[in-house]
Short mmCIF file of C-alpha atoms and ligand atoms in Angstrom, two decimals:
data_model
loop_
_atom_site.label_atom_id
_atom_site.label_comp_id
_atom_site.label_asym_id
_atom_site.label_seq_id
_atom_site.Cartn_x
_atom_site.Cartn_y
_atom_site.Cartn_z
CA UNK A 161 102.02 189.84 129.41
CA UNK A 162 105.07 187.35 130.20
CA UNK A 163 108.41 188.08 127.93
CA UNK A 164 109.01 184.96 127.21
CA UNK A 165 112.59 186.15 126.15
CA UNK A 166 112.95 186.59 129.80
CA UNK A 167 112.24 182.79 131.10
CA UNK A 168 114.30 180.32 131.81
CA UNK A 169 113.56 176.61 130.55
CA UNK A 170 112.41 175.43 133.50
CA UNK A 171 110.06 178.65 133.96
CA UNK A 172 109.04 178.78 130.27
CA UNK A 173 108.22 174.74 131.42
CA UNK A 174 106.17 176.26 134.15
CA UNK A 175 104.10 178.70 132.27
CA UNK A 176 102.91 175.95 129.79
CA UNK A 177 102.00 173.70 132.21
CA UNK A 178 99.44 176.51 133.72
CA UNK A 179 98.28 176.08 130.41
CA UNK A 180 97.57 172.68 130.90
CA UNK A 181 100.01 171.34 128.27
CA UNK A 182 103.03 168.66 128.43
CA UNK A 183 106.43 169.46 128.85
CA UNK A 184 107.38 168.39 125.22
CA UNK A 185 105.60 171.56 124.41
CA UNK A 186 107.98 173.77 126.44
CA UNK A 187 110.67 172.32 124.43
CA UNK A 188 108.99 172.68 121.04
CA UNK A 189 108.56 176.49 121.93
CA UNK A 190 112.04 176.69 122.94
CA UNK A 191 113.33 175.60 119.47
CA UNK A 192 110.65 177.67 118.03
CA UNK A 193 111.78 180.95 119.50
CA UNK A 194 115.82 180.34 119.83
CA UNK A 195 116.43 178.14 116.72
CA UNK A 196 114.07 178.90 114.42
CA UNK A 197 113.67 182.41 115.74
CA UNK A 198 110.32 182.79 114.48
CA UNK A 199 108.64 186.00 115.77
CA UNK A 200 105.27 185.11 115.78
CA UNK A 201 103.17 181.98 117.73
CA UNK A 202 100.96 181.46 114.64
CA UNK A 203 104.18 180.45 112.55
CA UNK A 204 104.83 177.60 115.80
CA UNK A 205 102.69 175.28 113.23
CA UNK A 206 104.04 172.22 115.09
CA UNK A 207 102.21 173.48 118.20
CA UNK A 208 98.15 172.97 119.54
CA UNK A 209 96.02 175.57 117.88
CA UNK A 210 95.09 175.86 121.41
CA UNK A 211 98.15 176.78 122.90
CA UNK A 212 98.89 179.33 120.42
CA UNK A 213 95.69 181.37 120.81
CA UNK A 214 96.84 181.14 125.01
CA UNK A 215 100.14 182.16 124.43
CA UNK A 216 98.79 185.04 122.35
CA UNK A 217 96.67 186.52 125.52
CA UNK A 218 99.38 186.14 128.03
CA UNK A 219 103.30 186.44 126.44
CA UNK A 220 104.92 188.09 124.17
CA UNK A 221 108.20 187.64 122.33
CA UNK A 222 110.16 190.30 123.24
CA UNK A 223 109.02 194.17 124.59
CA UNK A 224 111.21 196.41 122.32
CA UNK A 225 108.72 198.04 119.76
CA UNK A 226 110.88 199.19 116.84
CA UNK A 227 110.02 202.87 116.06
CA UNK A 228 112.63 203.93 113.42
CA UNK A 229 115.37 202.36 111.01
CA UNK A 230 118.08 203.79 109.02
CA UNK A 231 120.10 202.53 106.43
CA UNK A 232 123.50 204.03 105.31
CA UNK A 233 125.09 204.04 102.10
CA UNK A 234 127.83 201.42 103.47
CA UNK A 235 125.12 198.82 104.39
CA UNK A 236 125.40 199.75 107.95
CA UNK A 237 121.69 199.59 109.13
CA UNK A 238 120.82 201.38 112.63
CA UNK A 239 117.51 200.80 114.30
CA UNK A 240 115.59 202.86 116.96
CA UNK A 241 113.97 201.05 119.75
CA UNK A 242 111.01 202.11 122.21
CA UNK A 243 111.54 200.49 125.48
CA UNK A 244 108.21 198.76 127.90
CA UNK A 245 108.26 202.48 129.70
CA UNK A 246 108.41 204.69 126.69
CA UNK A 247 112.45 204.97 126.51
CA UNK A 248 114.71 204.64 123.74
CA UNK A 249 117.50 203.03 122.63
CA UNK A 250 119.79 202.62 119.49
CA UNK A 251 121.36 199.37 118.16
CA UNK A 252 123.35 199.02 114.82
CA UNK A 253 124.16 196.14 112.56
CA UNK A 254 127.38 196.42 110.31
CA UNK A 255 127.86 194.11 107.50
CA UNK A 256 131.75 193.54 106.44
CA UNK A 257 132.80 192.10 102.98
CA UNK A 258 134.28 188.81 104.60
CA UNK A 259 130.33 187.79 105.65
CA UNK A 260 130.99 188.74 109.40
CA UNK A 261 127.62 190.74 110.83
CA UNK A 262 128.17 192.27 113.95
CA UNK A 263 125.60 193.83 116.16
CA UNK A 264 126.14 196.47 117.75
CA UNK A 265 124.00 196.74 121.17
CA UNK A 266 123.29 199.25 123.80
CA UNK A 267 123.20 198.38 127.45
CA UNK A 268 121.48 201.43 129.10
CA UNK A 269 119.14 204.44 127.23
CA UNK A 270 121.55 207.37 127.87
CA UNK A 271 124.71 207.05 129.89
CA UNK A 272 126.02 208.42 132.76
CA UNK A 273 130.13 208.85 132.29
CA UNK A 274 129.61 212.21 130.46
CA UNK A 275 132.53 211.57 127.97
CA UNK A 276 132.65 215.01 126.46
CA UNK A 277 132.66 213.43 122.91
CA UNK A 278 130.15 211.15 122.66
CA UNK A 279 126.64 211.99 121.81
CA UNK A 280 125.03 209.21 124.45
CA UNK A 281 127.62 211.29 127.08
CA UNK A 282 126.24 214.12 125.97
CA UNK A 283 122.43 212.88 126.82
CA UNK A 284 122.96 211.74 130.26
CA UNK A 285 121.47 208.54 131.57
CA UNK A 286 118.00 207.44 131.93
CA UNK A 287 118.29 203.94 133.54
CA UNK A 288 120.02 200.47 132.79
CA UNK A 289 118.55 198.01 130.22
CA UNK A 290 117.72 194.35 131.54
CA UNK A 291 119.56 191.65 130.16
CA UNK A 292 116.31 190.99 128.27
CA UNK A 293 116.07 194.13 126.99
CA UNK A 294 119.88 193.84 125.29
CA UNK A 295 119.56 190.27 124.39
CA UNK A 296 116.67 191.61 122.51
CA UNK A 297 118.10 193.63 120.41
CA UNK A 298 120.96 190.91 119.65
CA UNK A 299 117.80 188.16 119.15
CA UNK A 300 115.60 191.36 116.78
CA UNK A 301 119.26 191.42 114.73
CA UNK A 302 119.80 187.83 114.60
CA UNK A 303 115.73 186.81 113.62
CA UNK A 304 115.87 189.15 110.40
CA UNK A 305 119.21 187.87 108.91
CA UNK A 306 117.56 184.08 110.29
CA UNK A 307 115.29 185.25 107.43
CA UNK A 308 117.59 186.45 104.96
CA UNK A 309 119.11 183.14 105.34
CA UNK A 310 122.10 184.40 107.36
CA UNK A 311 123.31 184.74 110.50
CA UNK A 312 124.52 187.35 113.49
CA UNK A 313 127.96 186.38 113.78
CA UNK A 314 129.36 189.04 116.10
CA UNK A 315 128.63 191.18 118.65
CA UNK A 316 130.44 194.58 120.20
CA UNK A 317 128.37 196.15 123.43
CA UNK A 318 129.58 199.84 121.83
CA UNK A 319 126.26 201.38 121.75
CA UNK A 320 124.70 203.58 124.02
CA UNK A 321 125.93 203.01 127.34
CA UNK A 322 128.74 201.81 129.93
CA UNK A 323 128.21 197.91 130.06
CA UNK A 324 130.20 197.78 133.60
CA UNK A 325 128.07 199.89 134.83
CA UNK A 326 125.00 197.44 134.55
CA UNK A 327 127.59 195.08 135.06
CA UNK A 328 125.13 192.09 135.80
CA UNK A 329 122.45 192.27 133.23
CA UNK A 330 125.51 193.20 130.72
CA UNK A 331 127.23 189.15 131.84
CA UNK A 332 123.81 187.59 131.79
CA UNK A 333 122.78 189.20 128.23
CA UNK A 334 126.36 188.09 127.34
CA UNK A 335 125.36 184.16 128.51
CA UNK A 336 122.71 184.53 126.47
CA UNK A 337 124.28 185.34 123.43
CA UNK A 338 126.33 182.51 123.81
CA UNK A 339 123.62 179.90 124.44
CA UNK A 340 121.08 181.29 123.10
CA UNK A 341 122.04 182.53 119.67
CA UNK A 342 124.93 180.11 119.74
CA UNK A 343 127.71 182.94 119.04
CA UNK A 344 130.86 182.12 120.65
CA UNK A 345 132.78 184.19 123.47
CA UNK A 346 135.57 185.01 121.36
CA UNK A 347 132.91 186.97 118.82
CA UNK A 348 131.49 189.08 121.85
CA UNK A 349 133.70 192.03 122.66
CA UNK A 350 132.79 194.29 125.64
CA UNK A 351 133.67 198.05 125.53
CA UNK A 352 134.38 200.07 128.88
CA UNK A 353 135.39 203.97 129.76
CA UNK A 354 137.49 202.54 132.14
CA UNK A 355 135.89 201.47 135.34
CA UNK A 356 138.90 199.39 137.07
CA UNK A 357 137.15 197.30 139.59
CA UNK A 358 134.58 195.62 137.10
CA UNK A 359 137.64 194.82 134.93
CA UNK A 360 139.28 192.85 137.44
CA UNK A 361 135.88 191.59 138.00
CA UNK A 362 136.01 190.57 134.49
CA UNK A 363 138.71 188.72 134.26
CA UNK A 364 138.07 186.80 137.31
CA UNK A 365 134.37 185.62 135.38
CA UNK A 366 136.69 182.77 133.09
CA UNK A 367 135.17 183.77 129.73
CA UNK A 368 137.18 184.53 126.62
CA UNK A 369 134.83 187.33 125.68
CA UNK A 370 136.87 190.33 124.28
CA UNK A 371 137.37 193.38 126.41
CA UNK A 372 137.76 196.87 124.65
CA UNK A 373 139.23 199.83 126.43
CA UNK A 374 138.26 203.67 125.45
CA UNK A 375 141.38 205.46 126.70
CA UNK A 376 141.65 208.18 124.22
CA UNK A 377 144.39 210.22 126.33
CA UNK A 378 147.87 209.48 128.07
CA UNK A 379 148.01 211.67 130.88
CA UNK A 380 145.70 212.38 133.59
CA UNK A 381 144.73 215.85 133.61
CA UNK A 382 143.75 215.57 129.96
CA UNK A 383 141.97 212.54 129.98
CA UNK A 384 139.68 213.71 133.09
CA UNK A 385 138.82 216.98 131.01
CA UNK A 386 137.39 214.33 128.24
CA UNK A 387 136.60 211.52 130.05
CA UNK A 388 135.24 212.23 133.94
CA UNK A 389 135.06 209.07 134.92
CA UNK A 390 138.99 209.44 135.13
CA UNK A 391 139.09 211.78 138.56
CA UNK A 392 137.65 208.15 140.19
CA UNK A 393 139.62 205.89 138.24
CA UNK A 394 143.14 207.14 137.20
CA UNK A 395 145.60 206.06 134.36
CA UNK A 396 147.65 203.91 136.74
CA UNK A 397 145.15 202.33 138.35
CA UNK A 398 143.21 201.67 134.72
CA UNK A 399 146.38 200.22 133.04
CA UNK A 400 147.01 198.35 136.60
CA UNK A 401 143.42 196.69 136.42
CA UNK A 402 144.63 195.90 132.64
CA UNK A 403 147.30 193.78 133.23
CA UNK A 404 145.58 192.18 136.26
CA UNK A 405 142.65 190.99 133.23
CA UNK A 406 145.88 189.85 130.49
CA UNK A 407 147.52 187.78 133.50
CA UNK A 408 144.27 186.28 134.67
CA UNK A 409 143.04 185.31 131.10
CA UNK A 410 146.08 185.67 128.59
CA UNK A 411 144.21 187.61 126.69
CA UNK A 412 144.87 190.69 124.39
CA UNK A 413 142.92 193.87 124.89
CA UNK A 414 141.79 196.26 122.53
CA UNK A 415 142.93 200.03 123.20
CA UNK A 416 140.11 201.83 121.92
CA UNK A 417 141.60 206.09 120.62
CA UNK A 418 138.87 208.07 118.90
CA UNK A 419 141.66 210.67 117.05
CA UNK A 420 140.91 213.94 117.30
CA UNK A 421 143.13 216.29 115.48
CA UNK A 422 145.50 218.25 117.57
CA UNK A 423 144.54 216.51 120.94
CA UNK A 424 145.58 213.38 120.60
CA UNK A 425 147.23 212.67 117.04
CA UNK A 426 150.52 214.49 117.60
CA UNK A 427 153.95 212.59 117.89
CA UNK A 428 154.25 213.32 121.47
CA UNK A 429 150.67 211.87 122.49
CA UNK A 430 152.22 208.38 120.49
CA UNK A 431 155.37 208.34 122.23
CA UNK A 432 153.63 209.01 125.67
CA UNK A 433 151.00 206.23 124.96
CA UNK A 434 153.80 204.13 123.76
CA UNK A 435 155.45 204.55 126.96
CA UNK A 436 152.16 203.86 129.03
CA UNK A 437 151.13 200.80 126.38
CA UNK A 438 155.10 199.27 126.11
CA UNK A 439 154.93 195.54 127.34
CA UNK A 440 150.82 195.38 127.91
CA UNK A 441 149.14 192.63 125.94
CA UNK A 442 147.05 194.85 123.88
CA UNK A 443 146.44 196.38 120.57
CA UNK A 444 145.35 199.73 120.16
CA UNK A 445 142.36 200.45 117.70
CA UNK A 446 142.65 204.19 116.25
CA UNK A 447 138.87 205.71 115.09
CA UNK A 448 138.92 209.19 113.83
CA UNK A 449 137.12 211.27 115.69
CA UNK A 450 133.13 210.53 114.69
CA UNK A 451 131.15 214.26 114.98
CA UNK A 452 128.54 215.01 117.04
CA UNK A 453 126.36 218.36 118.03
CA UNK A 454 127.80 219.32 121.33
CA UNK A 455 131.97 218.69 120.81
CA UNK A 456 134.01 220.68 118.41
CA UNK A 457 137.29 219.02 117.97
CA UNK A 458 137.84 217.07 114.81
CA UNK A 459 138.78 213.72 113.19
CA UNK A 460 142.24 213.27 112.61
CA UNK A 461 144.19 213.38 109.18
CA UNK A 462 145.65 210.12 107.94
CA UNK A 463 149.03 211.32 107.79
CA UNK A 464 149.06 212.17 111.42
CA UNK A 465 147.54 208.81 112.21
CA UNK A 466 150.11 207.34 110.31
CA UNK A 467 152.68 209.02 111.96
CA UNK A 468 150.74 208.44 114.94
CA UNK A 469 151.26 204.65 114.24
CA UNK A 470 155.09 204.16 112.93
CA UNK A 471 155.72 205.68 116.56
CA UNK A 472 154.32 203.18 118.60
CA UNK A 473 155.79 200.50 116.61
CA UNK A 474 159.02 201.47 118.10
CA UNK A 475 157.38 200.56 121.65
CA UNK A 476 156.12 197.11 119.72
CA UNK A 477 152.81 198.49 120.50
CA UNK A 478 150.87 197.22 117.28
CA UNK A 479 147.62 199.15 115.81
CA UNK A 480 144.95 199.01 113.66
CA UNK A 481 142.27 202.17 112.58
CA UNK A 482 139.13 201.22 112.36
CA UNK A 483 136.37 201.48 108.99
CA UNK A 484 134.24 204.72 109.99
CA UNK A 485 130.96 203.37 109.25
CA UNK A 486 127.32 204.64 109.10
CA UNK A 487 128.33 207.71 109.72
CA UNK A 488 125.59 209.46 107.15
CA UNK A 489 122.94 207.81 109.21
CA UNK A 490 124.84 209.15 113.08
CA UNK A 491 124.97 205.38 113.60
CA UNK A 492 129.15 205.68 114.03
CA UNK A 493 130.77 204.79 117.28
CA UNK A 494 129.94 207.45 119.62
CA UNK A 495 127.27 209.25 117.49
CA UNK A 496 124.18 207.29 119.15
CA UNK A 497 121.86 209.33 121.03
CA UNK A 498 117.70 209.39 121.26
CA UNK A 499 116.92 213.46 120.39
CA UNK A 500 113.80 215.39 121.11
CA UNK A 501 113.98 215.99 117.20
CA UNK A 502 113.78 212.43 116.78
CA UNK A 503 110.93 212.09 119.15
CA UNK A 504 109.14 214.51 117.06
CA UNK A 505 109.85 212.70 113.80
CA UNK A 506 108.03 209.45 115.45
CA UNK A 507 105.05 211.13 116.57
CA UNK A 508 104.48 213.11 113.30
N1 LIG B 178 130.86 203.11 127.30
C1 LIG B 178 131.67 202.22 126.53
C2 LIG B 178 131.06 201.77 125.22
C3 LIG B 178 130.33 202.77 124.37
S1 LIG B 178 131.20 203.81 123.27
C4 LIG B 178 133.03 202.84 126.31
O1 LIG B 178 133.21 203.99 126.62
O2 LIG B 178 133.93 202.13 125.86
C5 LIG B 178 132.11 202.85 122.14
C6 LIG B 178 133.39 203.54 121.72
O3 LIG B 178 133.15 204.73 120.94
C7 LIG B 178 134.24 204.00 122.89
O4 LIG B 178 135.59 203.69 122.65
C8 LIG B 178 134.04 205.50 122.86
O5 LIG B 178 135.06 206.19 123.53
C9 LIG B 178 134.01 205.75 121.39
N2 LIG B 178 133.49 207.05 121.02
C10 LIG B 178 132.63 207.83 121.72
N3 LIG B 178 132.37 208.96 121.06
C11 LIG B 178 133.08 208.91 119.91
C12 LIG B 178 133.22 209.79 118.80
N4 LIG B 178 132.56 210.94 118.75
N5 LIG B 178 134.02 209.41 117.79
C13 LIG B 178 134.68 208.23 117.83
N6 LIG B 178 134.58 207.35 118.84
C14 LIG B 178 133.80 207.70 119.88
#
């Protein structure tokens, strides 16, 4: 079976002239499958009866097999996906009062940065997704709201995974978002533990795609006891790789600090991250603490956070907090993960 979610226009052009058709026809599938986002060849009406019953032996659009769904009380809507070679991964859509939807994607089933909070950490890695296999579930998002008569209108790589560490099939799924589901760069936002080197890399790429930083702590020794991925790359050279990506594109980046009471809500953490953040084109994008099985700290309280925030002002750092969402269904930032129990639920 041929993806064709996986060809290029000039191979999908290829494949149907094996099947002894004209190139028109290539093109006719094309508009079937990325404008009209159908999700089955029988609904291609516009193409040989022929050609559909061919295309049904040999491709297939798409290889994720959806396995479970969820749907929280605040609309958020988390799906469960069963990869080609039987692994799984999570993706989330998030619908906002202003009409944005934004997908929230995966970009490897597990992860291997073993951030002490985070459920995915928590799971280790299995392997990296293809760019097929995340444009997929952007295209499985965008083809159901096609049908509602809306559209996917953003798209945050926050799911399971570190995108810079499938660092190639993260850019190309990111091209295809952009041509083939027609949402623009500035509506993409990449999220990273960290990893300096692909940030420079990054910036150097000349796209005005949004990059998201988890930094969560202010000081070394702390940080590498949450985040491990911090004994290779260190606060100075992280922040240092941060203003080589706001020189090279101009653009702001999003500190991401999941605040956990106690650890890292207290006015000392906020004037030490004011300090570190002072003068740095970013923004920094507070999310209480979302709970999962195997860390025990705990959300922070809004007074703290608010505290938290009238500090950094004084550094003219400027912050938001960020809507917890989905979090009956685990589909909150963080909170993604692919259990045994879950495993169990499918095959029962
Ligand atoms: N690997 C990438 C993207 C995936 S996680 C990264 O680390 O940025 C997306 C965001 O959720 C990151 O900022 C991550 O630190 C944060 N996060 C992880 N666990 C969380 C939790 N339990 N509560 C709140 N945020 C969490």
């Amino acid at each position: 079976m041929t993806n064709l979610y996986a060809l290029t226009p000039s191979e999908l052009g290829s494949l149907v002239a094996e099947l002894g058709e004209r190139p028109f026809r290539a093109r006719q599938l094309w508009k079937w499958m990325y404008e009209k986002r159908v999700d089955d060849f029988a609904a291609m009406t516009d193409l040989p009866k022929r050609l559909i019953d061919e295309l049904g032996q040999c491709a297939s659009l798409g290889s994720l097999q959806s396995v479970a769904r969820q749907n929280s009380a605040d609309g958020t809507e988390k799906r469960l996906y069963q990869l080609a070679d039987g692994q799984l991964v999570e993706s989330v859509l998030m619908p906002y009062d202003d009409q944005r939807k934004t997908a929230c994607l995966s970009t490897q089933a597990g992860c291997a940065m073993a951030c002490v909070f985070c459920a995915t950490g928590q799971m280790g890695f299995a392997r990296n997704l293809s760019a097929e296999e995340i444009f997929e579930q952007a295209m499985l998002f965008a083809r159901e709201l096609a049908s509602q008569g809306e559209r996917l209108s953003n798209i945050v790589l926050m799911g399971m995974g570190e995108p810079f560490h499938n660092y190639e099939a993260t850019m190309h799924a990111i091209r295809q978002f952009m041509n083939r589901l027609g949402i623009g760069a500035r509506h993409i936002t990449v999220s990273t533990v960290g990893l300096a080197p692909q940030i420079r890399r990054f910036a150097d790429e000349g796209l005005q795609v949004n990059l998201a930083v988890s930094l969560h702590k202010s000081d070394d020794i702390q940080r590498s006891a949450l985040m491990p991925v911090n004994r290779r790359w260190p606060i100075d050279e992280l922040i240092s790789a941060c203003r080589y990506y706001t020189a090279a594109t101009n653009r702001r980046i999003t500190i991401e600090w999941a605040a956990i009471a106690g650890e890292n809500d207290t006015p000392d953490e906020a004037h030490k991250l004011g300090r570190l953040l002072a003068g740095l084109l970013c923004h920094v994008n507070i999310i209480p603490l979302n709970p999962t099985d195997r860390y025990r700290g705990a959300p922070a309280e809004h007074e703290s956070i608010d505290k938290f925030r009238n500090i950094l002002k004084h550094y003219e750092v400027a912050s938001t907090v960020r809507l917890r969402r989905g979090i009956d269904i685990d589909a909150g930032c963080g909170q993604l993960k692919t259990s045994l129990i879950k495993l169990d639920q499918i095959s029962g």
